[in-house]
mmCIF file of C-alpha atoms in Angstrom:
data_model
loop_
_atom_site.group_PDB
_atom_site.id
_atom_site.type_symbol
_atom_site.label_atom_id
_atom_site.label_comp_id
_atom_site.label_asym_id
_atom_site.label_seq_id
_atom_site.Cartn_x
_atom_site.Cartn_y
_atom_site.Cartn_z
ATOM 1 C CA MET A 1 -0.168 21.710 -15.007
ATOM 2 C CA ALA A 2 -0.170 18.990 -12.425
ATOM 3 C CA GLU A 3 -2.083 15.864 -13.405
ATOM 4 C CA GLY A 4 -4.226 13.556 -11.308
ATOM 5 C CA VAL A 5 -5.071 16.248 -8.785
ATOM 6 C CA LYS A 6 -8.078 15.248 -6.710
ATOM 7 C CA PRO A 7 -9.138 16.775 -3.396
ATOM 8 C CA ARG A 8 -10.612 14.549 -0.696
ATOM 9 C CA VAL A 9 -12.248 15.545 2.580
ATOM 10 C CA LYS A 10 -13.508 13.502 5.492
ATOM 11 C CA ALA A 11 -15.773 15.446 7.829
ATOM 12 C CA PRO A 12 -18.779 14.462 9.953
ATOM 13 C CA LYS A 13 -22.212 15.033 8.401
ATOM 14 C CA SER A 14 -23.683 16.180 11.684
ATOM 15 C CA ALA A 15 -22.501 17.531 15.022
ATOM 16 C CA SER A 16 -24.001 18.987 18.184
ATOM 17 C CA ALA A 17 -23.875 22.781 18.507
ATOM 18 C CA GLY A 18 -20.473 23.870 19.763
ATOM 19 C CA GLU A 19 -18.926 20.439 19.171
ATOM 20 C CA VAL A 20 -15.279 20.220 18.198
ATOM 21 C CA VAL A 21 -14.959 17.944 15.180
ATOM 22 C CA THR A 22 -11.927 16.457 13.482
ATOM 23 C CA ILE A 23 -11.528 17.114 9.792
ATOM 24 C CA LYS A 24 -9.147 15.279 7.509
ATOM 25 C CA THR A 25 -8.198 16.520 4.072
ATOM 26 C CA LEU A 26 -5.923 15.166 1.390
ATOM 27 C CA ILE A 27 -5.189 16.316 -2.113
ATOM 28 C CA SER A 28 -3.391 14.044 -4.532
ATOM 29 C CA HIS A 29 -0.650 16.173 -6.057
ATOM 30 C CA PRO A 30 2.957 15.445 -7.102
ATOM 31 C CA MET A 31 4.309 18.492 -5.176
ATOM 32 C CA GLU A 32 7.286 18.844 -7.498
ATOM 33 C CA SER A 33 9.842 20.736 -5.420
ATOM 34 C CA GLY A 34 11.719 22.534 -8.183
ATOM 35 C CA GLN A 35 14.956 21.099 -6.834
ATOM 36 C CA ARG A 36 15.083 18.006 -9.005
ATOM 37 C CA LYS A 37 16.498 17.434 -12.458
ATOM 38 C CA ASP A 38 15.175 15.132 -15.173
ATOM 39 C CA SER A 39 17.233 12.415 -16.879
ATOM 40 C CA SER A 40 18.758 14.918 -19.307
ATOM 41 C CA GLY A 41 19.838 17.253 -16.536
ATOM 42 C CA ASN A 42 17.189 19.910 -16.994
ATOM 43 C CA LYS A 43 15.605 21.385 -13.910
ATOM 44 C CA ILE A 44 12.022 20.238 -13.354
ATOM 45 C CA PRO A 45 10.034 23.394 -12.595
ATOM 46 C CA ARG A 46 8.384 23.748 -9.212
ATOM 47 C CA SER A 47 4.714 22.777 -9.130
ATOM 48 C CA ILE A 48 3.166 22.592 -5.690
ATOM 49 C CA ILE A 49 -0.002 23.424 -3.811
ATOM 50 C CA ASN A 50 1.126 26.610 -2.094
ATOM 51 C CA ARG A 51 -1.896 27.437 0.064
ATOM 52 C CA PHE A 52 -4.760 25.618 1.718
ATOM 53 C CA THR A 53 -7.709 27.213 3.455
ATOM 54 C CA CYS A 54 -10.824 26.043 5.239
ATOM 55 C CA ASP A 55 -13.788 28.308 5.954
ATOM 56 C CA PHE A 56 -17.023 27.653 7.822
ATOM 57 C CA ASN A 57 -19.974 29.814 6.781
ATOM 58 C CA GLY A 58 -17.537 32.432 5.551
ATOM 59 C CA GLN A 59 -15.428 32.437 8.700
ATOM 60 C CA ASN A 60 -11.860 31.283 8.327
ATOM 61 C CA VAL A 61 -10.915 28.100 10.212
ATOM 62 C CA ILE A 62 -7.416 27.494 8.943
ATOM 63 C CA ASP A 63 -5.132 29.122 6.383
ATOM 64 C CA VAL A 64 -1.911 27.320 5.578
ATOM 65 C CA THR A 65 1.026 28.411 3.439
ATOM 66 C CA MET A 66 2.943 25.497 1.996
ATOM 67 C CA GLU A 67 6.536 25.440 0.846
ATOM 68 C CA ALA A 68 8.492 23.237 -1.518
ATOM 69 C CA ALA A 69 9.716 20.754 1.077
ATOM 70 C CA ILE A 70 6.249 19.314 1.673
ATOM 71 C CA SER A 71 5.970 15.869 0.188
ATOM 72 C CA THR A 72 3.543 14.427 -2.296
ATOM 73 C CA ASN A 73 -0.219 14.266 -1.593
ATOM 74 C CA PRO A 74 -0.370 16.783 1.278
ATOM 75 C CA TYR A 75 -2.607 15.695 4.142
ATOM 76 C CA PHE A 76 -4.053 17.962 6.802
ATOM 77 C CA GLU A 77 -5.878 16.954 9.926
ATOM 78 C CA PHE A 78 -7.300 19.636 12.180
ATOM 79 C CA GLU A 79 -10.137 20.401 14.560
ATOM 80 C CA ALA A 80 -12.915 22.914 14.141
ATOM 81 C CA THR A 81 -15.776 24.054 16.340
ATOM 82 C CA VAL A 82 -19.207 23.799 14.770
ATOM 83 C CA PRO A 83 -21.390 26.569 16.330
ATOM 84 C CA GLU A 84 -24.319 26.134 13.922
ATOM 85 C CA ALA A 85 -25.443 24.224 10.872
ATOM 86 C CA GLY A 86 -23.544 25.233 7.796
ATOM 87 C CA GLU A 87 -20.945 24.382 5.282
ATOM 88 C CA PHE A 88 -17.203 23.854 5.364
ATOM 89 C CA LYS A 89 -15.463 25.139 2.276
ATOM 90 C CA PHE A 90 -12.008 23.835 1.440
ATOM 91 C CA THR A 91 -9.724 25.516 -1.087
ATOM 92 C CA TRP A 92 -6.362 24.474 -2.442
ATOM 93 C CA TYR A 93 -4.240 26.892 -4.516
ATOM 94 C CA ASP A 94 -1.853 25.460 -7.104
ATOM 95 C CA ASP A 95 1.346 27.123 -8.379
ATOM 96 C CA ASP A 96 -0.093 26.901 -11.885
ATOM 97 C CA GLY A 97 -3.040 29.103 -10.903
ATOM 98 C CA SER A 98 -5.536 26.258 -10.583
ATOM 99 C CA VAL A 99 -7.849 26.428 -7.589
ATOM 100 C CA TYR A 100 -9.398 23.225 -6.290
ATOM 101 C CA GLU A 101 -12.458 23.369 -4.073
ATOM 102 C CA ASP A 102 -14.590 21.027 -2.041
ATOM 103 C CA THR A 103 -17.457 21.608 0.388
ATOM 104 C CA LYS A 104 -18.993 19.577 3.198
ATOM 105 C CA ALA A 105 -22.321 20.421 4.805
ATOM 106 C CA VAL A 106 -22.751 19.856 8.531
ATOM 107 C CA SER A 107 -26.143 19.669 10.204
ATOM 108 C CA ILE A 108 -26.823 20.116 13.899
ATOM 109 C CA ALA A 109 -27.956 16.870 15.492
ATOM 110 C CA MET B 1 4.816 -16.131 20.215
ATOM 111 C CA ARG B 2 8.477 -15.429 19.765
ATOM 112 C CA ALA B 3 9.755 -12.591 21.911
ATOM 113 C CA PHE B 4 9.833 -9.342 20.020
ATOM 114 C CA ALA B 5 12.504 -6.796 20.618
ATOM 115 C CA THR B 6 11.277 -4.486 23.317
ATOM 116 C CA SER B 7 13.079 -1.315 22.380
ATOM 117 C CA ARG B 8 10.577 0.833 20.526
ATOM 118 C CA ALA B 9 11.286 3.837 18.424
ATOM 119 C CA THR B 10 10.761 6.705 20.795
ATOM 120 C CA THR B 11 10.534 9.117 17.915
ATOM 121 C CA SER B 12 7.656 7.329 16.238
ATOM 122 C CA ARG B 13 5.562 10.504 16.396
ATOM 123 C CA LEU B 14 7.887 11.822 13.736
ATOM 124 C CA ALA B 15 6.416 9.285 11.374
ATOM 125 C CA MET B 16 3.255 11.375 11.257
ATOM 126 C CA THR B 17 5.099 13.961 9.250
ATOM 127 C CA ILE B 18 6.400 11.543 6.659
ATOM 128 C CA ALA B 19 3.395 11.452 4.363
ATOM 129 C CA GLY B 20 3.485 15.208 4.058
ATOM 130 C CA ALA B 21 1.214 15.244 7.062
ATOM 131 C CA LEU B 22 0.975 18.345 9.142
ATOM 132 C CA ALA B 23 -0.701 16.775 12.109
ATOM 133 C CA ILE B 24 -2.113 19.773 13.879
ATOM 134 C CA ALA B 25 -4.246 17.549 16.056
ATOM 135 C CA ALA B 26 -2.806 14.063 15.999
ATOM 136 C CA THR B 27 -5.317 11.509 17.144
ATOM 137 C CA PRO B 28 -3.822 9.764 20.190
ATOM 138 C CA LEU B 29 -4.361 6.231 18.957
ATOM 139 C CA PHE B 30 -1.832 3.628 19.933
ATOM 140 C CA ALA B 31 -1.257 0.202 18.533
ATOM 141 C CA ASP B 32 1.492 -2.324 19.128
ATOM 142 C CA GLU B 33 2.601 -5.881 18.365
ATOM 143 C CA GLU B 34 -0.383 -7.225 20.250
ATOM 144 C CA ALA B 35 -2.821 -4.891 18.514
ATOM 145 C CA ASP B 36 -5.580 -6.027 16.225
ATOM 146 C CA LEU B 37 -6.285 -4.463 12.883
ATOM 147 C CA VAL B 38 -9.865 -3.344 12.394
ATOM 148 C CA LEU B 39 -10.316 -1.711 9.039
ATOM 149 C CA ASN B 40 -12.432 1.455 8.948
ATOM 150 C CA GLY B 41 -13.826 0.501 12.332
ATOM 151 C CA GLU B 42 -15.756 -2.439 10.869
ATOM 152 C CA THR B 43 -13.725 -5.139 9.100
ATOM 153 C CA GLU B 44 -11.701 -7.317 11.445
ATOM 154 C CA MET B 45 -8.496 -8.454 9.812
ATOM 155 C CA VAL B 46 -6.541 -11.580 10.668
ATOM 156 C CA VAL B 47 -2.980 -10.378 11.300
ATOM 157 C CA ARG B 48 -1.838 -13.434 13.278
ATOM 158 C CA THR B 49 -2.981 -17.013 12.947
ATOM 159 C CA ALA B 50 -1.817 -20.621 13.085
ATOM 160 C CA ALA B 51 0.785 -21.457 10.462
ATOM 161 C CA PRO B 52 -0.468 -23.457 7.469
ATOM 162 C CA ASP B 53 0.231 -27.200 7.582
ATOM 163 C CA HIS B 54 3.169 -27.081 5.224
ATOM 164 C CA LEU B 55 4.980 -24.782 7.696
ATOM 165 C CA SER B 56 4.113 -26.697 10.841
ATOM 166 C CA ASP B 57 7.683 -27.976 11.249
ATOM 167 C CA THR B 58 9.174 -24.481 11.295
ATOM 168 C CA LEU B 59 6.595 -21.975 12.546
ATOM 169 C CA ASP B 60 3.743 -22.109 15.011
ATOM 170 C CA GLU B 61 2.155 -18.823 14.150
ATOM 171 C CA ILE B 62 2.265 -16.510 11.163
ATOM 172 C CA TYR B 63 2.095 -12.721 11.400
ATOM 173 C CA SER B 64 1.213 -10.022 8.927
ATOM 174 C CA GLY B 65 3.935 -7.431 8.383
ATOM 175 C CA TRP B 66 1.463 -4.933 9.890
ATOM 176 C CA VAL B 67 2.211 -6.400 13.334
ATOM 177 C CA PHE B 68 5.863 -5.321 13.072
ATOM 178 C CA ARG B 69 5.295 -1.697 12.127
ATOM 179 C CA ASN B 70 5.183 1.183 14.574
ATOM 180 C CA ASP B 71 2.013 2.656 16.007
ATOM 181 C CA ASP B 72 1.582 5.484 13.537
ATOM 182 C CA THR B 73 2.060 3.261 10.527
ATOM 183 C CA GLN B 74 -0.407 0.750 11.927
ATOM 184 C CA VAL B 75 -3.020 3.432 12.508
ATOM 185 C CA MET B 76 -2.490 4.838 9.030
ATOM 186 C CA GLN B 77 -3.536 1.544 7.470
ATOM 187 C CA ALA B 78 -6.600 1.153 9.666
ATOM 188 C CA ASP B 79 -8.532 3.926 7.911
ATOM 189 C CA ASP B 80 -8.935 4.155 4.155
ATOM 190 C CA PHE B 81 -8.829 7.941 4.240
ATOM 191 C CA ASP B 82 -5.481 7.895 6.022
ATOM 192 C CA ASN B 83 -4.068 5.072 3.866
ATOM 193 C CA PRO B 84 -2.079 6.790 1.097
ATOM 194 C CA GLY B 85 -2.282 3.592 -0.966
ATOM 195 C CA MET B 86 -5.973 4.261 -1.577
ATOM 196 C CA ILE B 87 -5.067 7.203 -3.824
ATOM 197 C CA PHE B 88 -3.685 4.680 -6.282
ATOM 198 C CA VAL B 89 -6.814 2.572 -5.985
ATOM 199 C CA ASP B 90 -8.769 5.645 -7.114
ATOM 200 C CA GLN B 91 -6.457 6.012 -10.079
ATOM 201 C CA ALA B 92 -6.910 2.346 -10.987
ATOM 202 C CA MET B 93 -10.702 2.822 -10.904
ATOM 203 C CA GLU B 94 -10.276 5.197 -13.820
ATOM 204 C CA ALA B 95 -7.977 2.767 -15.622
ATOM 205 C CA TRP B 96 -10.508 -0.015 -15.027
ATOM 206 C CA ALA B 97 -13.143 1.854 -17.032
ATOM 207 C CA ALA B 98 -10.828 3.319 -19.684
ATOM 208 C CA ALA B 99 -10.702 1.515 -23.042
ATOM 209 C CA ASP B 100 -7.190 0.756 -24.209
ATOM 210 C CA GLY B 101 -5.686 -1.149 -27.135
ATOM 211 C CA SER B 102 -6.861 -2.293 -30.565
ATOM 212 C CA GLU B 103 -10.050 -4.016 -29.370
ATOM 213 C CA GLY B 104 -11.479 -0.853 -27.822
ATOM 214 C CA LYS B 105 -12.146 -2.684 -24.574
ATOM 215 C CA SER B 106 -11.606 -1.792 -20.948
ATOM 216 C CA CYS B 107 -11.499 -4.101 -17.923
ATOM 217 C CA ALA B 108 -15.142 -3.151 -17.336
ATOM 218 C CA SER B 109 -16.177 -4.391 -20.807
ATOM 219 C CA CYS B 110 -15.763 -8.019 -19.698
ATOM 220 C CA HIS B 111 -15.693 -7.875 -15.904
ATOM 221 C CA ASP B 112 -18.303 -5.175 -15.106
ATOM 222 C CA GLY B 113 -17.352 -3.446 -11.849
ATOM 223 C CA PRO B 114 -14.190 -4.182 -9.897
ATOM 224 C CA GLU B 115 -16.411 -5.887 -7.269
ATOM 225 C CA SER B 116 -16.459 -8.862 -9.636
ATOM 226 C CA MET B 117 -12.835 -9.421 -8.596
ATOM 227 C CA ALA B 118 -13.831 -10.349 -5.030
ATOM 228 C CA GLY B 119 -11.787 -13.332 -3.892
ATOM 229 C CA VAL B 120 -9.319 -13.163 -6.780
ATOM 230 C CA ARG B 121 -6.402 -11.685 -4.843
ATOM 231 C CA ALA B 122 -6.853 -14.282 -2.092
ATOM 232 C CA SER B 123 -6.313 -17.251 -4.428
ATOM 233 C CA TYR B 124 -3.493 -15.950 -6.638
ATOM 234 C CA PRO B 125 -0.946 -17.070 -7.785
ATOM 235 C CA LYS B 126 -2.848 -20.068 -9.113
ATOM 236 C CA TRP B 127 -2.621 -22.729 -11.770
ATOM 237 C CA ASN B 128 -4.096 -21.798 -15.134
ATOM 238 C CA ALA B 129 -5.067 -25.021 -16.900
ATOM 239 C CA ASP B 130 -5.486 -23.463 -20.359
ATOM 240 C CA ALA B 131 -2.073 -21.851 -20.275
ATOM 241 C CA GLY B 132 -0.470 -24.782 -18.455
ATOM 242 C CA GLU B 133 1.347 -22.521 -16.018
ATOM 243 C CA VAL B 134 1.099 -20.918 -12.616
ATOM 244 C CA ARG B 135 -0.220 -17.396 -13.073
ATOM 245 C CA THR B 136 0.284 -14.480 -10.742
ATOM 246 C CA LEU B 137 -2.176 -11.603 -10.630
ATOM 247 C CA TRP B 138 0.094 -9.378 -12.707
ATOM 248 C CA MET B 139 0.495 -12.137 -15.324
ATOM 249 C CA GLN B 140 -3.279 -12.407 -15.577
ATOM 250 C CA ILE B 141 -3.673 -8.625 -15.890
ATOM 251 C CA ASN B 142 -1.118 -8.476 -18.673
ATOM 252 C CA ASP B 143 -2.668 -11.509 -20.379
ATOM 253 C CA CYS B 144 -5.992 -9.630 -20.421
ATOM 254 C CA ARG B 145 -4.307 -6.510 -21.758
ATOM 255 C CA GLU B 146 -2.466 -8.306 -24.551
ATOM 256 C CA ASN B 147 -4.949 -10.969 -25.607
ATOM 257 C CA GLN B 148 -8.338 -9.471 -24.766
ATOM 258 C CA MET B 149 -7.755 -5.740 -25.154
ATOM 259 C CA GLY B 150 -4.947 -5.739 -27.719
ATOM 260 C CA ALA B 151 -3.051 -3.317 -25.483
ATOM 261 C CA GLU B 152 0.591 -3.055 -24.513
ATOM 262 C CA PRO B 153 1.432 -5.068 -21.412
ATOM 263 C CA TRP B 154 2.242 -3.011 -18.344
ATOM 264 C CA LYS B 155 5.661 -3.099 -16.746
ATOM 265 C CA ILE B 156 5.477 -5.774 -14.044
ATOM 266 C CA THR B 157 6.879 -3.535 -11.316
ATOM 267 C CA GLY B 158 5.426 -0.275 -12.689
ATOM 268 C CA GLY B 159 2.898 2.095 -11.170
ATOM 269 C CA ASP B 160 -0.035 1.201 -13.453
ATOM 270 C CA MET B 161 0.312 -2.475 -12.584
ATOM 271 C CA ALA B 162 0.688 -1.880 -8.854
ATOM 272 C CA ALA B 163 -2.381 0.362 -8.821
ATOM 273 C CA MET B 164 -4.498 -2.213 -10.694
ATOM 274 C CA GLU B 165 -3.304 -4.962 -8.350
ATOM 275 C CA ALA B 166 -4.291 -2.716 -5.434
ATOM 276 C CA LEU B 167 -7.781 -2.165 -6.851
ATOM 277 C CA ILE B 168 -8.255 -5.919 -7.313
ATOM 278 C CA SER B 169 -6.792 -6.588 -3.878
ATOM 279 C CA VAL B 170 -9.217 -4.175 -2.192
ATOM 280 C CA GLN B 171 -12.121 -6.352 -3.388
ATOM 281 C CA SER B 172 -10.727 -9.240 -1.297
ATOM 282 C CA ARG B 173 -9.678 -7.338 1.809
ATOM 283 C CA GLY B 174 -10.415 -9.308 4.934
ATOM 284 C CA MET B 175 -10.655 -12.606 3.076
ATOM 285 C CA PRO B 176 -8.065 -15.202 4.067
ATOM 286 C CA VAL B 177 -5.215 -15.855 1.677
ATOM 287 C CA ASN B 178 -5.883 -19.305 0.254
ATOM 288 C CA VAL B 179 -3.307 -20.274 -2.332
ATOM 289 C CA ALA B 180 -3.402 -23.838 -3.671
ATOM 290 C CA ILE B 181 -0.049 -25.605 -3.504
ATOM 291 C CA ASP B 182 -1.072 -29.102 -4.535
ATOM 292 C CA GLY B 183 -1.939 -30.628 -7.903
ATOM 293 C CA PRO B 184 -0.367 -29.028 -10.953
ATOM 294 C CA ALA B 185 0.982 -26.072 -8.930
ATOM 295 C CA ALA B 186 3.087 -28.382 -6.740
ATOM 296 C CA GLU B 187 6.096 -28.417 -9.025
ATOM 297 C CA THR B 188 6.321 -24.609 -9.154
ATOM 298 C CA TRP B 189 5.716 -24.423 -5.410
ATOM 299 C CA GLU B 190 8.620 -26.816 -4.716
ATOM 300 C CA LYS B 191 10.863 -24.695 -6.892
ATOM 301 C CA GLY B 192 9.830 -21.589 -4.980
ATOM 302 C CA LYS B 193 10.495 -23.331 -1.683
ATOM 303 C CA GLU B 194 13.988 -24.270 -2.818
ATOM 304 C CA ILE B 195 14.719 -20.638 -3.722
ATOM 305 C CA TYR B 196 13.364 -19.485 -0.349
ATOM 306 C CA TYR B 197 15.877 -21.642 1.496
ATOM 307 C CA THR B 198 18.848 -21.024 -0.830
ATOM 308 C CA ARG B 199 21.520 -18.608 0.370
ATOM 309 C CA TYR B 200 22.342 -15.925 -2.194
ATOM 310 C CA GLY B 201 24.898 -13.187 -2.557
ATOM 311 C CA GLN B 202 28.087 -12.157 -0.839
ATOM 312 C CA LEU B 203 26.221 -12.080 2.455
ATOM 313 C CA GLU B 204 25.046 -15.652 1.853
ATOM 314 C CA LEU B 205 21.533 -15.011 3.076
ATOM 315 C CA SER B 206 18.403 -16.929 2.239
ATOM 316 C CA CYS B 207 14.900 -15.539 2.688
ATOM 317 C CA ALA B 208 14.581 -17.856 5.695
ATOM 318 C CA ASN B 209 17.658 -16.479 7.467
ATOM 319 C CA CYS B 210 15.887 -13.173 8.057
ATOM 320 C CA HIS B 211 12.184 -13.859 7.748
ATOM 321 C CA GLU B 212 11.901 -17.274 9.375
ATOM 322 C CA GLU B 213 14.787 -17.397 11.857
ATOM 323 C CA ASN B 214 14.980 -13.722 12.849
ATOM 324 C CA TYR B 215 11.602 -12.063 12.458
ATOM 325 C CA GLY B 216 10.948 -9.715 15.352
ATOM 326 C CA ASN B 217 14.656 -8.899 15.609
ATOM 327 C CA TYR B 218 16.304 -5.834 14.183
ATOM 328 C CA ILE B 219 18.597 -5.864 11.170
ATOM 329 C CA ARG B 220 20.290 -2.521 11.716
ATOM 330 C CA ALA B 221 17.340 -0.136 12.094
ATOM 331 C CA ASP B 222 14.846 -2.395 10.362
ATOM 332 C CA HIS B 223 12.357 -4.467 12.323
ATOM 333 C CA LEU B 224 12.265 -7.793 10.474
ATOM 334 C CA SER B 225 8.879 -9.211 9.607
ATOM 335 C CA GLN B 226 8.052 -12.690 8.451
ATOM 336 C CA GLY B 227 8.154 -11.415 4.882
ATOM 337 C CA GLN B 228 4.477 -12.142 4.316
ATOM 338 C CA ILE B 229 3.006 -10.772 1.100
ATOM 339 C CA ASN B 230 -0.676 -10.687 2.069
ATOM 340 C CA GLY B 231 -0.440 -6.882 2.220
ATOM 341 C CA PHE B 232 0.915 -6.323 -1.279
ATOM 342 C CA PRO B 233 0.911 -4.112 -3.181
ATOM 343 C CA THR B 234 2.191 -2.065 -0.306
ATOM 344 C CA TYR B 235 2.522 1.686 0.122
ATOM 345 C CA ARG B 236 5.958 2.409 1.530
ATOM 346 C CA LEU B 237 6.539 5.639 3.400
ATOM 347 C CA LYS B 238 10.138 5.629 2.209
ATOM 348 C CA ASN B 239 9.255 6.023 -1.477
ATOM 349 C CA ALA B 240 5.666 7.310 -1.310
ATOM 350 C CA LYS B 241 4.316 4.857 -3.863
ATOM 351 C CA LEU B 242 2.878 1.382 -4.220
ATOM 352 C CA ASN B 243 5.451 -1.383 -4.317
ATOM 353 C CA SER B 244 4.924 -4.745 -5.974
ATOM 354 C CA VAL B 245 5.951 -8.168 -4.717
ATOM 355 C CA GLN B 246 8.344 -8.746 -7.588
ATOM 356 C CA ALA B 247 10.139 -5.448 -6.931
ATOM 357 C CA ARG B 248 10.395 -6.328 -3.234
ATOM 358 C CA PHE B 249 11.932 -9.716 -4.071
ATOM 359 C CA GLU B 250 14.439 -8.020 -6.323
ATOM 360 C CA GLY B 251 15.278 -5.518 -3.581
ATOM 361 C CA CYS B 252 15.723 -8.216 -0.948
ATOM 362 C CA ILE B 253 18.056 -10.324 -3.074
ATOM 363 C CA ARG B 254 19.976 -7.200 -4.079
ATOM 364 C CA ASP B 255 20.428 -6.475 -0.379
ATOM 365 C CA THR B 256 22.200 -9.821 0.025
ATOM 366 C CA ARG B 257 24.674 -8.440 -2.532
ATOM 367 C CA ALA B 258 23.602 -10.966 -5.131
ATOM 368 C CA GLU B 259 22.692 -10.531 -8.777
ATOM 369 C CA PRO B 260 18.884 -10.679 -8.435
ATOM 370 C CA PHE B 261 16.553 -12.678 -10.641
ATOM 371 C CA LYS B 262 14.562 -10.442 -12.933
ATOM 372 C CA PRO B 263 11.007 -9.433 -12.018
ATOM 373 C CA GLY B 264 8.768 -11.740 -14.039
ATOM 374 C CA SER B 265 11.353 -14.532 -14.194
ATOM 375 C CA ASP B 266 10.291 -18.146 -13.622
ATOM 376 C CA GLU B 267 12.252 -18.084 -10.369
ATOM 377 C CA PHE B 268 10.356 -15.104 -8.966
ATOM 378 C CA ILE B 269 6.998 -16.479 -10.140
ATOM 379 C CA ALA B 270 7.748 -19.678 -8.222
ATOM 380 C CA LEU B 271 8.910 -17.657 -5.219
ATOM 381 C CA GLU B 272 5.743 -15.529 -5.303
ATOM 382 C CA LEU B 273 3.609 -18.685 -5.172
ATOM 383 C CA TYR B 274 5.644 -20.145 -2.333
ATOM 384 C CA VAL B 275 5.784 -16.971 -0.235
ATOM 385 C CA ALA B 276 2.059 -16.351 -0.792
ATOM 386 C CA SER B 277 1.345 -19.883 0.479
ATOM 387 C CA ARG B 278 3.266 -19.153 3.689
ATOM 388 C CA GLY B 279 0.566 -16.560 4.418
ATOM 389 C CA ASN B 280 -2.405 -18.908 3.906
ATOM 390 C CA GLY B 281 -4.886 -17.856 6.579
ATOM 391 C CA LEU B 282 -3.869 -14.203 6.949
ATOM 392 C CA SER B 283 -6.265 -11.577 5.629
ATOM 393 C CA VAL B 284 -5.671 -9.925 2.289
ATOM 394 C CA GLU B 285 -4.627 -6.365 3.249
ATOM 395 C CA GLY B 286 -3.513 -4.700 0.033
ATOM 396 C CA PRO B 287 -2.815 -1.899 -0.275
ATOM 397 C CA SER B 288 -1.052 -2.026 3.082
ATOM 398 C CA VAL B 289 1.128 0.707 4.616
ATOM 399 C CA ARG B 290 4.710 -0.101 5.550
ATOM 400 C CA ASN B 291 7.858 1.883 6.252
#
């Protein structure tokens, strides 16, 4: 079980209809690769965020598969079109089965 | 302004991937040696200013290490969301409120919110009259832990300490470094100055050889800064964590192939005071982002 995991999202609170907005996300996570050994020579088991998704009003915006070579605290920056008022839903899937979620509402200005 | 090397890393875009970033839409923001640092689009930071009086014989202008970093690293520090050092500030917020030690106290028990620390980072290291010594920020934190909280002191160069220093530093961001070098601190300051100009190690290098005489030049692949510490603790892309001043001193002296002083030694406390005073006038930046 990874400790200190905390998702963070930066997204605009409002946009004009059809506007392309930039979204930044970051989740603090050690992203243990499974390749390292501890001081007594035992392999440290892999523990990473293996998938990240973003949906807007139920429609998928981005769906990312992550592998072990991605470094600590994975950061994603991407663009999304906002056709209507609604809610972005962000989901991170951990190797240990934990699912971390965050949401950001966007209004139409 | 001394001429900076003109050859720029043409692969600087690669730096975007270092922090585990998958930059699907990289924002085309460019900064350079002449750029100004505006934090979160609102706080203007002083990254270059006239050298303090005590340096007037050797330097005209002092520069934050931010000036010497490449565009992507500069941009990363300009926004708190992009600054990976802020993750550790979040962690320190929890430590601030968490009771530890035999007295059942947390930082918040005496100091309320971390906002009460505004201005502290800018004036440290400073003379502590009761203790009769120059105290760095980490000395003061450990003094609180041991004598007020009854808790174990933190390792000087450890992660808990660096994170707490970052949290305290954030409260002073944008304020000018203003370390007192006169009065009772003068003796320690002189000692630090002597260390700064002493050549150490098989390479026979002093701090000044690189950071005063050759800033702006390259030492192998490394773009030398003035060695200012206004940005500490600093998040380094190379090790993905916050780095403390004392650990950086140890690393620098090790790189001269010398036997370094120990973090927390009288020598490094004196050096921290002296080096901090060379940045008097620059904005407090910690946690900064460096390579």
